[in-house]
């Protein structure tokens, strides 16, 4: 506020200067997952055991630096239920949901399915841009959302040994964590799903390149309205009904990502994390 003494016979002058401050985003910290991976030990596995309905969500900002035709993983279990980017014959920035089931005791590998089945530009994610991903599952019906918009609804259907469709009606995420060697069952990862030995001691790993935040697991299929509700991408109540794991990725230091729910299924991270200052939602988006 600036005031000037008036000259004789005039009114006093007052000038008020207003400075606007840029609104701080609801999210100020995220993790660059490039070169590392995370996993829950499932100290309380009951909420994620044989789930007939669930929702997986995450904020992702992919760098998509991998070679054409390769895969990178957001989260899930290889050969069970997985959210990933890329595949043979499609762009490496294209979202895909992959699912599988062993259809008989005689089969040595599970029957597999994926959404979308073929390359589809509706599933493309922009490089160096934040996207909200949500995948819902309800007794075999899968819905895929990108930035709150429904891209497709499809059945988790694989081909049985007799050629007939087999619907996967539940998913067990509660596999005990391991390094998956020596016949151990595949388990739940974030930013990783599979190690493939390509040449001698060299391994190709389907890891995620880019930043992550707001990773969530619900025991229900969220509705379109819930997913697209105001500020849902960036912040929710940890005590929300049906929320069984909530990793904000906002600690800013250390190698543990805290589960914000009461279940206490914290994430362990393989390597020291690269914490990044962000401001989300981004201005004008």
mmCIF file of C-alpha atoms in Angstrom, residues 8-271:
data_model
loop_
_atom_site.group_PDB
_atom_site.id
_atom_site.type_symbol
_atom_site.label_atom_id
_atom_site.label_comp_id
_atom_site.label_asym_id
_atom_site.label_seq_id
_atom_site.Cartn_x
_atom_site.Cartn_y
_atom_site.Cartn_z
ATOM 1 C CA UNK A 8 -3.340 21.671 -0.521
ATOM 2 C CA UNK A 9 -6.947 21.477 -1.646
ATOM 3 C CA UNK A 10 -6.746 17.905 -3.097
ATOM 4 C CA UNK A 11 -7.884 14.479 -1.922
ATOM 5 C CA UNK A 12 -5.307 11.954 -0.559
ATOM 6 C CA UNK A 13 -4.088 9.278 -2.997
ATOM 7 C CA UNK A 14 -3.805 5.606 -1.967
ATOM 8 C CA UNK A 15 -2.398 2.912 -4.300
ATOM 9 C CA UNK A 16 -2.812 -0.782 -3.433
ATOM 10 C CA UNK A 17 -0.631 -3.267 -5.324
ATOM 11 C CA UNK A 18 -1.907 -6.872 -5.436
ATOM 12 C CA UNK A 19 0.610 -9.656 -6.152
ATOM 13 C CA UNK A 20 -0.787 -13.002 -7.239
ATOM 14 C CA UNK A 21 0.912 -16.157 -6.002
ATOM 15 C CA UNK A 22 0.944 -19.223 -8.222
ATOM 16 C CA UNK A 23 -1.316 -21.853 -6.742
ATOM 17 C CA UNK A 24 0.684 -24.727 -5.351
ATOM 18 C CA UNK A 25 -0.323 -28.112 -6.687
ATOM 19 C CA UNK A 26 -1.897 -30.827 -4.570
ATOM 20 C CA UNK A 27 1.153 -32.992 -5.329
ATOM 21 C CA UNK A 28 4.620 -31.529 -4.824
ATOM 22 C CA UNK A 29 6.786 -34.683 -4.830
ATOM 23 C CA UNK A 30 6.989 -37.717 -7.109
ATOM 24 C CA UNK A 31 9.476 -40.516 -7.787
ATOM 25 C CA UNK A 32 11.551 -41.166 -10.875
ATOM 26 C CA UNK A 33 11.301 -44.974 -11.083
ATOM 27 C CA UNK A 34 13.860 -45.346 -13.874
ATOM 28 C CA UNK A 35 16.369 -48.029 -12.921
ATOM 29 C CA UNK A 36 14.556 -49.305 -9.832
ATOM 30 C CA UNK A 37 11.469 -51.294 -8.822
ATOM 31 C CA UNK A 38 9.185 -51.578 -5.805
ATOM 32 C CA UNK A 39 7.122 -54.288 -4.123
ATOM 33 C CA UNK A 40 4.841 -54.885 -1.134
ATOM 34 C CA UNK A 41 5.637 -57.652 1.347
ATOM 35 C CA UNK A 42 1.876 -58.010 2.005
ATOM 36 C CA UNK A 43 2.120 -58.051 5.781
ATOM 37 C CA UNK A 44 -1.680 -58.150 5.615
ATOM 38 C CA UNK A 45 -2.516 -60.103 2.436
ATOM 39 C CA UNK A 46 -6.202 -60.718 3.216
ATOM 40 C CA UNK A 47 -7.564 -57.644 1.371
ATOM 41 C CA UNK A 48 -5.787 -58.567 -1.899
ATOM 42 C CA UNK A 49 -6.412 -62.331 -1.885
ATOM 43 C CA UNK A 50 -8.573 -63.781 -4.696
ATOM 44 C CA UNK A 51 -10.130 -60.464 -5.628
ATOM 45 C CA UNK A 52 -13.318 -60.717 -7.671
ATOM 46 C CA UNK A 53 -13.485 -56.925 -7.989
ATOM 47 C CA UNK A 54 -10.728 -54.326 -7.842
ATOM 48 C CA UNK A 55 -9.352 -51.109 -9.288
ATOM 49 C CA UNK A 56 -5.706 -50.267 -9.980
ATOM 50 C CA UNK A 57 -4.780 -46.598 -10.367
ATOM 51 C CA UNK A 58 -1.605 -44.583 -10.871
ATOM 52 C CA UNK A 59 -0.277 -41.258 -12.039
ATOM 53 C CA UNK A 60 2.498 -41.903 -14.554
ATOM 54 C CA UNK A 61 4.845 -39.717 -16.556
ATOM 55 C CA UNK A 62 6.664 -42.031 -19.007
ATOM 56 C CA UNK A 63 9.925 -41.216 -20.723
ATOM 57 C CA UNK A 64 9.416 -44.150 -23.117
ATOM 58 C CA UNK A 65 13.109 -44.522 -23.898
ATOM 59 C CA UNK A 66 13.017 -48.233 -24.633
ATOM 60 C CA UNK A 67 13.508 -49.713 -28.077
ATOM 61 C CA UNK A 68 10.604 -50.336 -30.441
ATOM 62 C CA UNK A 69 8.567 -53.441 -29.685
ATOM 63 C CA UNK A 70 9.749 -53.799 -26.086
ATOM 64 C CA UNK A 71 7.731 -53.693 -22.871
ATOM 65 C CA UNK A 72 7.802 -51.618 -19.716
ATOM 66 C CA UNK A 73 5.689 -52.305 -16.647
ATOM 67 C CA UNK A 74 3.550 -50.026 -14.515
ATOM 68 C CA UNK A 75 2.311 -52.651 -12.023
ATOM 69 C CA UNK A 76 0.849 -56.099 -11.475
ATOM 70 C CA UNK A 77 1.891 -59.738 -11.771
ATOM 71 C CA UNK A 78 3.405 -61.222 -14.923
ATOM 72 C CA UNK A 79 1.182 -63.944 -16.436
ATOM 73 C CA UNK A 80 -1.651 -63.025 -14.065
ATOM 74 C CA UNK A 81 -2.751 -59.390 -14.366
ATOM 75 C CA UNK A 82 -0.472 -56.602 -15.520
ATOM 76 C CA UNK A 83 -0.660 -52.969 -16.617
ATOM 77 C CA UNK A 84 2.191 -52.170 -18.981
ATOM 78 C CA UNK A 85 3.364 -50.145 -21.973
ATOM 79 C CA UNK A 86 4.298 -51.529 -25.373
ATOM 80 C CA UNK A 87 4.313 -55.009 -26.868
ATOM 81 C CA UNK A 88 5.450 -56.665 -30.075
ATOM 82 C CA UNK A 89 4.019 -54.794 -33.033
ATOM 83 C CA UNK A 90 2.841 -51.721 -31.119
ATOM 84 C CA UNK A 91 4.358 -48.426 -29.937
ATOM 85 C CA UNK A 92 6.290 -48.464 -26.671
ATOM 86 C CA UNK A 93 4.120 -45.627 -25.304
ATOM 87 C CA UNK A 94 0.850 -47.545 -25.738
ATOM 88 C CA UNK A 95 -0.986 -48.724 -22.625
ATOM 89 C CA UNK A 96 -1.927 -52.392 -22.438
ATOM 90 C CA UNK A 97 -3.622 -54.633 -19.878
ATOM 91 C CA UNK A 98 -2.323 -58.213 -20.027
ATOM 92 C CA UNK A 99 -3.950 -61.128 -18.206
ATOM 93 C CA UNK A 100 -3.456 -64.875 -18.127
ATOM 94 C CA UNK A 101 -4.666 -68.090 -16.542
ATOM 95 C CA UNK A 102 -3.483 -71.673 -16.429
ATOM 96 C CA UNK A 103 -6.464 -73.450 -17.991
ATOM 97 C CA UNK A 104 -5.488 -77.041 -17.127
ATOM 98 C CA UNK A 105 -3.039 -78.983 -14.990
ATOM 99 C CA UNK A 106 -1.409 -80.314 -18.132
ATOM 100 C CA UNK A 107 -0.563 -76.909 -19.564
ATOM 101 C CA UNK A 108 2.980 -75.745 -18.849
ATOM 102 C CA UNK A 109 2.182 -72.079 -19.483
ATOM 103 C CA UNK A 110 -0.992 -70.040 -18.999
ATOM 104 C CA UNK A 111 -3.353 -68.924 -21.730
ATOM 105 C CA UNK A 112 -3.008 -65.201 -22.308
ATOM 106 C CA UNK A 113 -5.150 -62.253 -23.329
ATOM 107 C CA UNK A 114 -4.688 -58.489 -23.622
ATOM 108 C CA UNK A 115 -6.573 -55.230 -24.008
ATOM 109 C CA UNK A 116 -6.360 -53.825 -26.601
ATOM 110 C CA UNK A 117 -5.790 -56.945 -28.681
ATOM 111 C CA UNK A 118 -4.131 -54.998 -31.495
ATOM 112 C CA UNK A 119 -2.306 -51.679 -31.610
ATOM 113 C CA UNK A 120 -4.759 -48.861 -30.910
ATOM 114 C CA UNK A 121 -3.797 -45.179 -30.820
ATOM 115 C CA UNK A 122 -6.549 -44.447 -28.271
ATOM 116 C CA UNK A 123 -4.232 -46.013 -25.679
ATOM 117 C CA UNK A 124 -1.200 -43.847 -26.484
ATOM 118 C CA UNK A 125 0.438 -41.947 -23.607
ATOM 119 C CA UNK A 126 2.405 -38.784 -24.326
ATOM 120 C CA UNK A 127 6.068 -38.736 -23.419
ATOM 121 C CA UNK A 128 7.035 -36.469 -20.473
ATOM 122 C CA UNK A 129 3.345 -35.798 -19.714
ATOM 123 C CA UNK A 130 1.447 -36.840 -16.585
ATOM 124 C CA UNK A 131 -1.419 -39.273 -17.190
ATOM 125 C CA UNK A 132 -3.872 -40.848 -14.799
ATOM 126 C CA UNK A 133 -4.378 -44.572 -15.416
ATOM 127 C CA UNK A 134 -7.262 -46.597 -13.979
ATOM 128 C CA UNK A 135 -8.135 -50.223 -14.682
ATOM 129 C CA UNK A 136 -11.221 -51.745 -13.077
ATOM 130 C CA UNK A 137 -12.102 -55.436 -12.785
ATOM 131 C CA UNK A 138 -15.519 -56.810 -11.863
ATOM 132 C CA UNK A 139 -15.902 -60.606 -12.048
ATOM 133 C CA UNK A 140 -14.129 -60.760 -15.373
ATOM 134 C CA UNK A 141 -15.208 -57.446 -16.895
ATOM 135 C CA UNK A 142 -12.327 -55.020 -17.399
ATOM 136 C CA UNK A 143 -12.638 -51.267 -18.003
ATOM 137 C CA UNK A 144 -9.622 -49.185 -19.001
ATOM 138 C CA UNK A 145 -9.477 -45.429 -18.363
ATOM 139 C CA UNK A 146 -6.879 -42.862 -19.370
ATOM 140 C CA UNK A 147 -7.195 -39.416 -17.814
ATOM 141 C CA UNK A 148 -10.695 -40.248 -16.615
ATOM 142 C CA UNK A 149 -11.977 -41.260 -20.052
ATOM 143 C CA UNK A 150 -13.188 -44.806 -20.682
ATOM 144 C CA UNK A 151 -11.234 -46.355 -23.557
ATOM 145 C CA UNK A 152 -12.780 -49.828 -23.613
ATOM 146 C CA UNK A 153 -14.780 -52.443 -21.741
ATOM 147 C CA UNK A 154 -13.877 -56.075 -22.395
ATOM 148 C CA UNK A 155 -13.930 -59.533 -20.855
ATOM 149 C CA UNK A 156 -10.876 -61.126 -19.266
ATOM 150 C CA UNK A 157 -11.256 -64.033 -21.646
ATOM 151 C CA UNK A 158 -8.648 -66.623 -22.654
ATOM 152 C CA UNK A 159 -8.931 -69.733 -24.796
ATOM 153 C CA UNK A 160 -9.335 -73.066 -22.982
ATOM 154 C CA UNK A 161 -7.813 -76.351 -24.107
ATOM 155 C CA UNK A 162 -11.059 -77.151 -25.930
ATOM 156 C CA UNK A 163 -11.000 -73.851 -27.771
ATOM 157 C CA UNK A 164 -13.831 -72.425 -25.681
ATOM 158 C CA UNK A 165 -13.540 -69.088 -23.938
ATOM 159 C CA UNK A 166 -12.558 -69.132 -20.273
ATOM 160 C CA UNK A 167 -13.430 -66.023 -18.237
ATOM 161 C CA UNK A 168 -11.011 -65.067 -15.468
ATOM 162 C CA UNK A 169 -13.330 -64.073 -12.625
ATOM 163 C CA UNK A 170 -10.842 -63.345 -9.841
ATOM 164 C CA UNK A 171 -7.220 -62.315 -9.395
ATOM 165 C CA UNK A 172 -4.921 -63.185 -6.501
ATOM 166 C CA UNK A 173 -2.447 -60.355 -5.866
ATOM 167 C CA UNK A 174 -1.381 -61.777 -2.479
ATOM 168 C CA UNK A 175 1.489 -63.934 -3.734
ATOM 169 C CA UNK A 176 4.369 -63.778 -1.216
ATOM 170 C CA UNK A 177 7.180 -61.604 -2.491
ATOM 171 C CA UNK A 178 10.294 -63.326 -3.850
ATOM 172 C CA UNK A 179 12.966 -62.909 -6.507
ATOM 173 C CA UNK A 180 10.898 -65.342 -8.622
ATOM 174 C CA UNK A 181 13.880 -67.640 -9.205
ATOM 175 C CA UNK A 182 13.991 -71.455 -8.899
ATOM 176 C CA UNK A 183 10.319 -71.945 -9.672
ATOM 177 C CA UNK A 184 8.965 -69.423 -7.163
ATOM 178 C CA UNK A 185 5.549 -68.044 -8.053
ATOM 179 C CA UNK A 186 5.443 -64.674 -9.787
ATOM 180 C CA UNK A 187 4.470 -61.819 -7.466
ATOM 181 C CA UNK A 188 3.245 -58.218 -7.461
ATOM 182 C CA UNK A 189 5.664 -55.511 -8.585
ATOM 183 C CA UNK A 190 5.533 -51.812 -9.364
ATOM 184 C CA UNK A 191 7.845 -50.733 -12.169
ATOM 185 C CA UNK A 192 8.935 -54.280 -13.015
ATOM 186 C CA UNK A 193 7.488 -57.615 -14.059
ATOM 187 C CA UNK A 194 9.978 -59.938 -15.673
ATOM 188 C CA UNK A 195 13.676 -60.709 -16.057
ATOM 189 C CA UNK A 196 14.752 -62.295 -19.310
ATOM 190 C CA UNK A 197 18.335 -63.479 -19.656
ATOM 191 C CA UNK A 198 19.368 -62.450 -23.142
ATOM 192 C CA UNK A 199 23.082 -63.182 -23.320
ATOM 193 C CA UNK A 200 25.303 -64.584 -20.601
ATOM 194 C CA UNK A 201 24.971 -62.355 -17.546
ATOM 195 C CA UNK A 202 22.972 -59.696 -19.413
ATOM 196 C CA UNK A 203 19.310 -59.390 -18.457
ATOM 197 C CA UNK A 204 16.483 -57.586 -20.205
ATOM 198 C CA UNK A 205 14.068 -56.328 -17.572
ATOM 199 C CA UNK A 206 10.610 -54.965 -18.233
ATOM 200 C CA UNK A 207 10.978 -51.935 -15.994
ATOM 201 C CA UNK A 208 9.238 -48.573 -16.121
ATOM 202 C CA UNK A 209 11.110 -45.478 -17.284
ATOM 203 C CA UNK A 210 9.647 -42.287 -15.886
ATOM 204 C CA UNK A 211 7.923 -40.801 -12.850
ATOM 205 C CA UNK A 212 5.100 -42.205 -10.724
ATOM 206 C CA UNK A 213 2.767 -41.154 -7.943
ATOM 207 C CA UNK A 214 -0.643 -41.854 -6.385
ATOM 208 C CA UNK A 215 -0.581 -45.647 -6.859
ATOM 209 C CA UNK A 216 -3.742 -47.251 -5.452
ATOM 210 C CA UNK A 217 -5.487 -50.586 -5.128
ATOM 211 C CA UNK A 218 -9.201 -50.834 -4.304
ATOM 212 C CA UNK A 219 -11.314 -53.911 -3.553
ATOM 213 C CA UNK A 220 -14.105 -52.662 -5.790
ATOM 214 C CA UNK A 221 -14.554 -51.512 -9.365
ATOM 215 C CA UNK A 222 -14.739 -47.728 -9.258
ATOM 216 C CA UNK A 223 -17.407 -46.127 -11.429
ATOM 217 C CA UNK A 224 -16.703 -43.701 -14.252
ATOM 218 C CA UNK A 225 -18.091 -40.916 -12.082
ATOM 219 C CA UNK A 226 -15.785 -41.773 -9.185
ATOM 220 C CA UNK A 227 -12.694 -41.901 -11.393
ATOM 221 C CA UNK A 228 -13.489 -38.600 -13.114
ATOM 222 C CA UNK A 229 -14.587 -36.801 -9.929
ATOM 223 C CA UNK A 230 -12.919 -33.519 -8.970
ATOM 224 C CA UNK A 231 -9.305 -33.882 -7.826
ATOM 225 C CA UNK A 232 -9.576 -37.698 -7.726
ATOM 226 C CA UNK A 233 -6.393 -38.079 -9.794
ATOM 227 C CA UNK A 234 -4.332 -36.206 -7.217
ATOM 228 C CA UNK A 235 -5.734 -36.783 -3.755
ATOM 229 C CA UNK A 236 -8.115 -39.123 -1.941
ATOM 230 C CA UNK A 237 -8.995 -39.908 1.661
ATOM 231 C CA UNK A 238 -6.824 -42.838 2.901
ATOM 232 C CA UNK A 239 -9.897 -44.061 4.809
ATOM 233 C CA UNK A 240 -12.024 -44.249 1.631
ATOM 234 C CA UNK A 241 -14.376 -47.229 1.498
ATOM 235 C CA UNK A 242 -12.779 -50.089 -0.417
ATOM 236 C CA UNK A 243 -9.256 -48.635 -0.545
ATOM 237 C CA UNK A 244 -6.841 -51.416 0.476
ATOM 238 C CA UNK A 245 -3.458 -49.975 -0.590
ATOM 239 C CA UNK A 246 -2.474 -46.357 -1.206
ATOM 240 C CA UNK A 247 1.087 -45.385 -2.051
ATOM 241 C CA UNK A 248 1.433 -41.641 -2.614
ATOM 242 C CA UNK A 249 5.179 -41.723 -3.463
ATOM 243 C CA UNK A 250 5.654 -38.403 -1.689
ATOM 244 C CA UNK A 251 8.096 -39.230 1.131
ATOM 245 C CA UNK A 252 10.926 -37.234 -0.439
ATOM 246 C CA UNK A 253 13.681 -39.469 1.009
ATOM 247 C CA UNK A 254 14.510 -43.073 1.816
ATOM 248 C CA UNK A 255 13.715 -46.441 0.215
ATOM 249 C CA UNK A 256 10.286 -47.135 1.715
ATOM 250 C CA UNK A 257 6.965 -45.991 0.262
ATOM 251 C CA UNK A 258 4.359 -45.852 3.011
ATOM 252 C CA UNK A 259 0.923 -47.431 2.600
ATOM 253 C CA UNK A 260 -1.448 -44.642 3.604
ATOM 254 C CA UNK A 261 -4.235 -47.073 4.530
ATOM 255 C CA UNK A 262 -4.554 -48.908 7.848
ATOM 256 C CA UNK A 263 -3.382 -52.186 6.287
ATOM 257 C CA UNK A 264 0.280 -51.190 6.474
ATOM 258 C CA UNK A 265 1.477 -52.822 3.253
ATOM 259 C CA UNK A 266 4.433 -50.490 2.672
ATOM 260 C CA UNK A 267 6.539 -50.756 -0.482
ATOM 261 C CA UNK A 268 10.214 -51.628 -0.440
ATOM 262 C CA UNK A 269 12.317 -50.129 -3.230
ATOM 263 C CA UNK A 270 15.331 -51.894 -4.703
ATOM 264 C CA UNK A 271 17.604 -48.895 -5.220
#
